[in-house]
CSV table of N, CA and C in Angstrom, one decimal:
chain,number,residue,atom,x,y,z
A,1,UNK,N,102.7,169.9,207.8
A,1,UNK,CA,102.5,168.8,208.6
A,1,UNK,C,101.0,168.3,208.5
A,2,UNK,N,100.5,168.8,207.6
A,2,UNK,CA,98.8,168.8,207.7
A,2,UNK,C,98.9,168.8,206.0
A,3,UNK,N,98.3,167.7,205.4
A,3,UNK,CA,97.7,167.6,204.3
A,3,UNK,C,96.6,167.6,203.2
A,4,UNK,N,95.8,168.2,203.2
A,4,UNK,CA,94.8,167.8,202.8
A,4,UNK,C,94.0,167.2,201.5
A,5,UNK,N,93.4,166.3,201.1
A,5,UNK,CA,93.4,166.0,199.7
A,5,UNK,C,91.4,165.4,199.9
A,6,UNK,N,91.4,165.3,198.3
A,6,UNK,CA,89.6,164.8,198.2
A,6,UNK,C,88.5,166.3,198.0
A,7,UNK,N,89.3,167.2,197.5
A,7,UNK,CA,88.0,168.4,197.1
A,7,UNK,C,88.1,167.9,195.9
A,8,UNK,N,87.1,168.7,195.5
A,8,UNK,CA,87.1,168.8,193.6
A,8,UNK,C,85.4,169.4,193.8
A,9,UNK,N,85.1,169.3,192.6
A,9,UNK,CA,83.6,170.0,192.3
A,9,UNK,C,82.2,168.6,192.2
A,10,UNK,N,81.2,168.9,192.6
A,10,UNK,CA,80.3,168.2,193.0
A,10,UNK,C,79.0,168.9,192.9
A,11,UNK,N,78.0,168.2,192.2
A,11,UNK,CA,76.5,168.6,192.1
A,11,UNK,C,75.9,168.6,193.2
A,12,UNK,N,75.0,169.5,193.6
A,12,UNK,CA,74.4,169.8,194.7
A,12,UNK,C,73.5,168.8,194.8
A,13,UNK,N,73.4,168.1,196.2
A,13,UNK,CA,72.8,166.5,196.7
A,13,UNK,C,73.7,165.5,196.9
A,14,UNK,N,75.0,165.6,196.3
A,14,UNK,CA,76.3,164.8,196.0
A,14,UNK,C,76.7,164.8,197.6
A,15,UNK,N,77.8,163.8,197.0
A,15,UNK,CA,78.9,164.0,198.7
A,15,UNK,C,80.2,163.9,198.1
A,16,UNK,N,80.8,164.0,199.3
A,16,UNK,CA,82.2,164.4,199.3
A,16,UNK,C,83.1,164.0,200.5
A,17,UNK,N,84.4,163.8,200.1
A,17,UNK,CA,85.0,163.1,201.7
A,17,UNK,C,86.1,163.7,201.6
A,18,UNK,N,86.7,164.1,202.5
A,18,UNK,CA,88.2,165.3,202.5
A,18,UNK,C,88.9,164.5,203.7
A,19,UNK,N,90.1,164.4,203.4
A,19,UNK,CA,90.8,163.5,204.1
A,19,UNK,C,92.1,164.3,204.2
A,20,UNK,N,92.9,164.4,205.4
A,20,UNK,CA,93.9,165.0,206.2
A,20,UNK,C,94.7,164.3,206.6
A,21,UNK,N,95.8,164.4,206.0
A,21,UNK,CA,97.1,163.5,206.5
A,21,UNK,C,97.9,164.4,207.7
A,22,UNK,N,98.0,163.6,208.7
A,22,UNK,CA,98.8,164.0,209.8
A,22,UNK,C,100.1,163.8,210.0
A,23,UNK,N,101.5,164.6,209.9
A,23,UNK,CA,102.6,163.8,210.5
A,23,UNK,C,103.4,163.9,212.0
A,24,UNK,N,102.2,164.8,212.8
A,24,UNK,CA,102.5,165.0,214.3
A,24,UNK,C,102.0,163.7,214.8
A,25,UNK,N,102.6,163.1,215.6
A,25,UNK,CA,102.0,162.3,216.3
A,25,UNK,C,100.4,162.7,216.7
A,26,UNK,N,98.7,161.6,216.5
A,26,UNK,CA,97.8,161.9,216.6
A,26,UNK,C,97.5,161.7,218.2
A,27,UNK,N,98.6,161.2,219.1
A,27,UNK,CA,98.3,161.1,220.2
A,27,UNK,C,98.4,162.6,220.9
A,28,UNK,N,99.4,163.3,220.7
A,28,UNK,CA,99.6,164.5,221.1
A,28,UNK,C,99.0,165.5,221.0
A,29,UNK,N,97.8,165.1,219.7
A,29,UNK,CA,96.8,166.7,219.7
A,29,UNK,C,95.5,166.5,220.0
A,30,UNK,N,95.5,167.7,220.7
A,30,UNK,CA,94.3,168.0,222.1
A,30,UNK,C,92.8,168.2,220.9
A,31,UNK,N,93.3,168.7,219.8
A,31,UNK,CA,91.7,169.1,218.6
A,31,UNK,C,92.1,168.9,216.9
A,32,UNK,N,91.2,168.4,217.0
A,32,UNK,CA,91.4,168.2,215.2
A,32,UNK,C,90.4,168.9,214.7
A,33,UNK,N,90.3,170.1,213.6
A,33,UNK,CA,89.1,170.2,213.2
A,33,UNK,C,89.5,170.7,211.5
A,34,UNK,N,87.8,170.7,210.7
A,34,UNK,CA,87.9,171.3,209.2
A,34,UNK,C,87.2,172.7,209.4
A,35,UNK,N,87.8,173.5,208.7
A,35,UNK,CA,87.2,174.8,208.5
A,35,UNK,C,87.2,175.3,207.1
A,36,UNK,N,86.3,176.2,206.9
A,36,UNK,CA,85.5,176.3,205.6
A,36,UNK,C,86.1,178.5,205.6
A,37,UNK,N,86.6,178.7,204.3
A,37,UNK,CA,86.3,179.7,203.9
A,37,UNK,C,85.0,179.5,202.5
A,38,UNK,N,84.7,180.4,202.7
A,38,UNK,CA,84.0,180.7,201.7
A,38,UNK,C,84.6,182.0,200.9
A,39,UNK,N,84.5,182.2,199.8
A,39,UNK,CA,84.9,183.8,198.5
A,39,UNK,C,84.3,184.8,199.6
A,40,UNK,N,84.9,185.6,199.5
A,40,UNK,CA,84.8,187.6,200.8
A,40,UNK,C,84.3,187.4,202.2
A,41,UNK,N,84.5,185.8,202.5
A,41,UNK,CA,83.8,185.6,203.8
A,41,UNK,C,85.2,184.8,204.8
A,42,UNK,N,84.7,185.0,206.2
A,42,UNK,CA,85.8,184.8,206.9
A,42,UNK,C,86.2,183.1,207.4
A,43,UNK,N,87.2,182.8,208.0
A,43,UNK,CA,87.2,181.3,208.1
A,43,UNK,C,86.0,180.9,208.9
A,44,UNK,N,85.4,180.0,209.4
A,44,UNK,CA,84.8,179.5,210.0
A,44,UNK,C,84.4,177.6,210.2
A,45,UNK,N,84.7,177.5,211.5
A,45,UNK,CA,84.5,176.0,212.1
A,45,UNK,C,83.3,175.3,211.1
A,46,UNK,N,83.5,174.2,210.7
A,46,UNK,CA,82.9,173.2,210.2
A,46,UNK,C,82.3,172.0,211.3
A,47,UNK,N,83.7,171.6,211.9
A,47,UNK,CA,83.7,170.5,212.2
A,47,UNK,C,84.5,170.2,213.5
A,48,UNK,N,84.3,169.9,214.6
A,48,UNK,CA,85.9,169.2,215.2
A,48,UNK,C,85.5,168.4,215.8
A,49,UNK,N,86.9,167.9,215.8
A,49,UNK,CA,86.5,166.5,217.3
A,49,UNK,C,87.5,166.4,218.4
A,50,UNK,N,87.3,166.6,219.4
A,50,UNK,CA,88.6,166.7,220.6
A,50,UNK,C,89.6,164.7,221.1
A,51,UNK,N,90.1,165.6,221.7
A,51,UNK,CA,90.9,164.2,222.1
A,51,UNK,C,89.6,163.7,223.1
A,52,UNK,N,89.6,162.2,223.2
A,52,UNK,CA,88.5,161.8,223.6
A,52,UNK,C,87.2,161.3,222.7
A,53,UNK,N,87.1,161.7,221.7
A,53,UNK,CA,85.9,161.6,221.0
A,53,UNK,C,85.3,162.4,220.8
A,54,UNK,N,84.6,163.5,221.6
A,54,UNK,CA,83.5,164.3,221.2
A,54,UNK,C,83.7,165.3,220.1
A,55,UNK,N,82.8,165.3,219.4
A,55,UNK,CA,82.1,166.5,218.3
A,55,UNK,C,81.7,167.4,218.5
A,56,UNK,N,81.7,168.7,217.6
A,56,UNK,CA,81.0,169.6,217.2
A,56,UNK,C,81.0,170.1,216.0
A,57,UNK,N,79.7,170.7,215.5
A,57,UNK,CA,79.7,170.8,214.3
A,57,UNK,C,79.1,172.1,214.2
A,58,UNK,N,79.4,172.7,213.3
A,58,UNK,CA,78.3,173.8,212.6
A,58,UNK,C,76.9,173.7,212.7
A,59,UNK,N,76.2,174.6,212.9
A,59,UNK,CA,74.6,174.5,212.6
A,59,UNK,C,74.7,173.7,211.1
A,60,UNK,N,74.9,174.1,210.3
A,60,UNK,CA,75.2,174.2,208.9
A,60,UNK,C,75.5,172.5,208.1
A,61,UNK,N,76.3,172.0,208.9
A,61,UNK,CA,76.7,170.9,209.0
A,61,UNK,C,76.2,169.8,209.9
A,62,UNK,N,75.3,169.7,210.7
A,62,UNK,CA,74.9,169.2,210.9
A,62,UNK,C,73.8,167.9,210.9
A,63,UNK,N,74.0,166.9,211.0
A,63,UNK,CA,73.0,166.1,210.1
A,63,UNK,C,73.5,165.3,208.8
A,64,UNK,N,74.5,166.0,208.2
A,64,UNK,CA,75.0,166.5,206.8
A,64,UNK,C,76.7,165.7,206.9
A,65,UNK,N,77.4,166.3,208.0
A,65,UNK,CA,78.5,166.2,207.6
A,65,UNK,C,79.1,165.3,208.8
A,66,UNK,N,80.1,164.7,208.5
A,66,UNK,CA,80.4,163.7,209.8
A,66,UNK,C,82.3,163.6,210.1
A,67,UNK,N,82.7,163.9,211.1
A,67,UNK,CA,84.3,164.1,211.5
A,67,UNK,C,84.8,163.0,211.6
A,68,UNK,N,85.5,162.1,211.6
A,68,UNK,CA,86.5,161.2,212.8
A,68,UNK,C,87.9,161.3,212.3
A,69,UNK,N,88.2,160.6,212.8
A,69,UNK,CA,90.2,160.5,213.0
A,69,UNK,C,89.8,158.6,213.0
A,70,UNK,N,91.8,158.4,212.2
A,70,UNK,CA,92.1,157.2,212.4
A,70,UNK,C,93.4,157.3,212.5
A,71,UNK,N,93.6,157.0,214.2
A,71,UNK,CA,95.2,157.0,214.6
A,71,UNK,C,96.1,156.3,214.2
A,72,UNK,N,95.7,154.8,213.8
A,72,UNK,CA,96.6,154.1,212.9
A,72,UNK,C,96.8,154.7,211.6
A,73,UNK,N,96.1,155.3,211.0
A,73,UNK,CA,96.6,156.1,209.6
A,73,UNK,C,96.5,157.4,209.7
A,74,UNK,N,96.7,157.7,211.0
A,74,UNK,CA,97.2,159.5,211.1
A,74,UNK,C,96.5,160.2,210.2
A,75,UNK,N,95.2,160.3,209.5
A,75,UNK,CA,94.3,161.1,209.2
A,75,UNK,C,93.1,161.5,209.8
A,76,UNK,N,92.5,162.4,209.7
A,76,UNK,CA,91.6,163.3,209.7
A,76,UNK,C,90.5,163.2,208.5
A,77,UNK,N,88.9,162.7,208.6
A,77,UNK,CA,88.7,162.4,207.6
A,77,UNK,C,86.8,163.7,208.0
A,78,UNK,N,86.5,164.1,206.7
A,78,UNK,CA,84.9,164.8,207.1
A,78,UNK,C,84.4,164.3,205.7
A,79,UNK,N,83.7,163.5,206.0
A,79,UNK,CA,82.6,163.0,205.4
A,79,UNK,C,81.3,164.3,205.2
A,80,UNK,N,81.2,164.8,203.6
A,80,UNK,CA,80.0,165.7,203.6
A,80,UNK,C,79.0,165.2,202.4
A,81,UNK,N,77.8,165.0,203.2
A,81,UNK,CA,76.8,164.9,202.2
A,81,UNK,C,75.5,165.6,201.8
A,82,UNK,N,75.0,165.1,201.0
A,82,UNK,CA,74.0,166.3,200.4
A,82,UNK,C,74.5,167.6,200.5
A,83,UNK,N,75.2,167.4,199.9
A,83,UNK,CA,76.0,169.0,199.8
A,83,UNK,C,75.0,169.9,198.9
A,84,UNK,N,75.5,171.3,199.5
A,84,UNK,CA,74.5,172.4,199.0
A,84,UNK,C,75.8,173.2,198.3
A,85,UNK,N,75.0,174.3,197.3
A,85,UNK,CA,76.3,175.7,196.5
A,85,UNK,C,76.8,176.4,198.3
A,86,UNK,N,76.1,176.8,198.8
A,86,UNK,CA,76.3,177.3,199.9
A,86,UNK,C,77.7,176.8,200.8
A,87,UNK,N,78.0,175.4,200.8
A,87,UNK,CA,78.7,175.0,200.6
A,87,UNK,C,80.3,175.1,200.3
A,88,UNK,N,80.2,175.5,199.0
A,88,UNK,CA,81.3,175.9,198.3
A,88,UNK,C,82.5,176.7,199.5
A,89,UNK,N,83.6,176.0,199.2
A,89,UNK,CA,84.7,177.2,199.8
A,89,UNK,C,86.0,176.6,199.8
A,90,UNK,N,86.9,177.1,200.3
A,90,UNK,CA,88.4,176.3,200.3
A,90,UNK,C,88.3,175.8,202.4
A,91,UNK,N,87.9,174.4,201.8
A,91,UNK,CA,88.3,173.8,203.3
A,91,UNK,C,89.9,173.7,204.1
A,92,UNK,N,90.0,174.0,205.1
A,92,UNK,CA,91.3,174.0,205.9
A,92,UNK,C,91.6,172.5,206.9
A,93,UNK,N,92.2,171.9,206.7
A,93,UNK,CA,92.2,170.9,208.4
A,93,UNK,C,93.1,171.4,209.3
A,94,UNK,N,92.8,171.5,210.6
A,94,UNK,CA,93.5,172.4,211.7
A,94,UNK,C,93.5,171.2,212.8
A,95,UNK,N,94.7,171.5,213.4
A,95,UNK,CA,95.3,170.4,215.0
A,95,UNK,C,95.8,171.2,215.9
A,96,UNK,N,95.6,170.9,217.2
A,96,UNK,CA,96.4,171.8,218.0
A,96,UNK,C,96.6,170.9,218.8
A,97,UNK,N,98.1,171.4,219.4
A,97,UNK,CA,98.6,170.4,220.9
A,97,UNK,C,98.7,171.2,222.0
A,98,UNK,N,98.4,171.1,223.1
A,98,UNK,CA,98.7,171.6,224.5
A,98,UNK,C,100.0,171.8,225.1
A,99,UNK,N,100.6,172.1,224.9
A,99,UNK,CA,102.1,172.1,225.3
A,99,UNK,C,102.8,172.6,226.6
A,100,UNK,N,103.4,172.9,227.3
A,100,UNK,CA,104.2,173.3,228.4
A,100,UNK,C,104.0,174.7,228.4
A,101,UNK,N,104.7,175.5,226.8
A,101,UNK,CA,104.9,176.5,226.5
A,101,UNK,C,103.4,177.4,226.0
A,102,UNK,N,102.2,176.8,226.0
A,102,UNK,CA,101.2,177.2,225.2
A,102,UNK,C,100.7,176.3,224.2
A,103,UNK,N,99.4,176.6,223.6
A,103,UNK,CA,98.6,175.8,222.7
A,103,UNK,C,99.6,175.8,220.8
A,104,UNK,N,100.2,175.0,220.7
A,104,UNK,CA,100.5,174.9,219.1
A,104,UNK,C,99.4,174.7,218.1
A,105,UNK,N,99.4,175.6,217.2
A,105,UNK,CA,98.6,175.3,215.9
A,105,UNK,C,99.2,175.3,214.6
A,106,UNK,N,98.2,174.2,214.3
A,106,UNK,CA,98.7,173.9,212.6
A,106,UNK,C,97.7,173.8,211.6
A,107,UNK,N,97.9,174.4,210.6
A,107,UNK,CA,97.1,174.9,209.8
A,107,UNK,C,97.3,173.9,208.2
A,108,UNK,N,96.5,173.1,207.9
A,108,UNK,CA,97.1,172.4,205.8
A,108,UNK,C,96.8,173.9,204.7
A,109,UNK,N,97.1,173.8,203.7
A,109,UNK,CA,96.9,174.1,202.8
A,109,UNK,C,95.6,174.3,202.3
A,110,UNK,N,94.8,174.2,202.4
A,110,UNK,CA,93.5,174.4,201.9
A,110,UNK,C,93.0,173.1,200.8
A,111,UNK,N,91.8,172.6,200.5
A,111,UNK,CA,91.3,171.9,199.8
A,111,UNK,C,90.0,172.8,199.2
A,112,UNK,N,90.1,172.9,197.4
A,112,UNK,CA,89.0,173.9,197.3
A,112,UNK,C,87.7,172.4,197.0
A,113,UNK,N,86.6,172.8,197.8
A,113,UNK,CA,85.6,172.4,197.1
A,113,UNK,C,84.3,173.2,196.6
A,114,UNK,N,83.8,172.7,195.1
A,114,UNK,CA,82.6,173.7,194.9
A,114,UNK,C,81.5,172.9,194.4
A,115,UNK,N,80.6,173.1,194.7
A,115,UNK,CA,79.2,172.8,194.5
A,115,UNK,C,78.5,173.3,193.7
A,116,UNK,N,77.9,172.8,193.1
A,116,UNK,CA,77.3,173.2,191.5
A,116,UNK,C,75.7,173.2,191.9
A,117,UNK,N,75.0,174.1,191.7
A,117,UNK,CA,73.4,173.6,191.5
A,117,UNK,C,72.5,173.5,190.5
């Protein structure tokens, strides 16, 4: 239900745009966010943006990288620039809904991006 597309490899200072196809309705989920593995390292928050608008970002990403959503085209988009090797990992886009029964989560496939220096 989560798509992700737009990694590939990129020289360090470059940018990069990863884009998330949604087919849950985007009115129903409470958080949208991208998360970053990195190689022997654990998942970790990039990016999100809650229902409502607000942001948060990584120390790391900050400055650098930029979240939004477009509900008419049910994606999820993170804009990253001046990318660093550090960088590098297999990005995730993640949604969750609030439900009656508890919080639903959804997880895409991963998008690998790598950065070259």
């Amino acid at each position: 239900q989560l798509v992700e597309s737009g990694g590939g490899l990129v020289q360090a200072g470059g940018s990069l745009t990863l884009s998330c196809s949604v087919s849950i309705s985007m009115y129903s989920i409470n958080a949208m966010a991208w998360y970053r593995q990195a190689p022997g390292k654990e998942r970790e928050l990039v990016a999100e943006i809650i229902s409502g608008g607000s942001t948060n970002y990584a120390d790391s990403a900050k400055g650098r990288f930029t979240i939004s959503t477009d509900n008419r085209r049910n994606t999820v988009t993170l804009h990253m620039s001046s990318l660093k090797p550090e960088d590098t990992g297999v990005y995730y886009c993640y949604a969750d809904q609030l439900l009656a029964a508890g919080r639903q989560v959804y997880w895409g496939q991963g998008t690998q991006v790598t950065v070259s220096s």
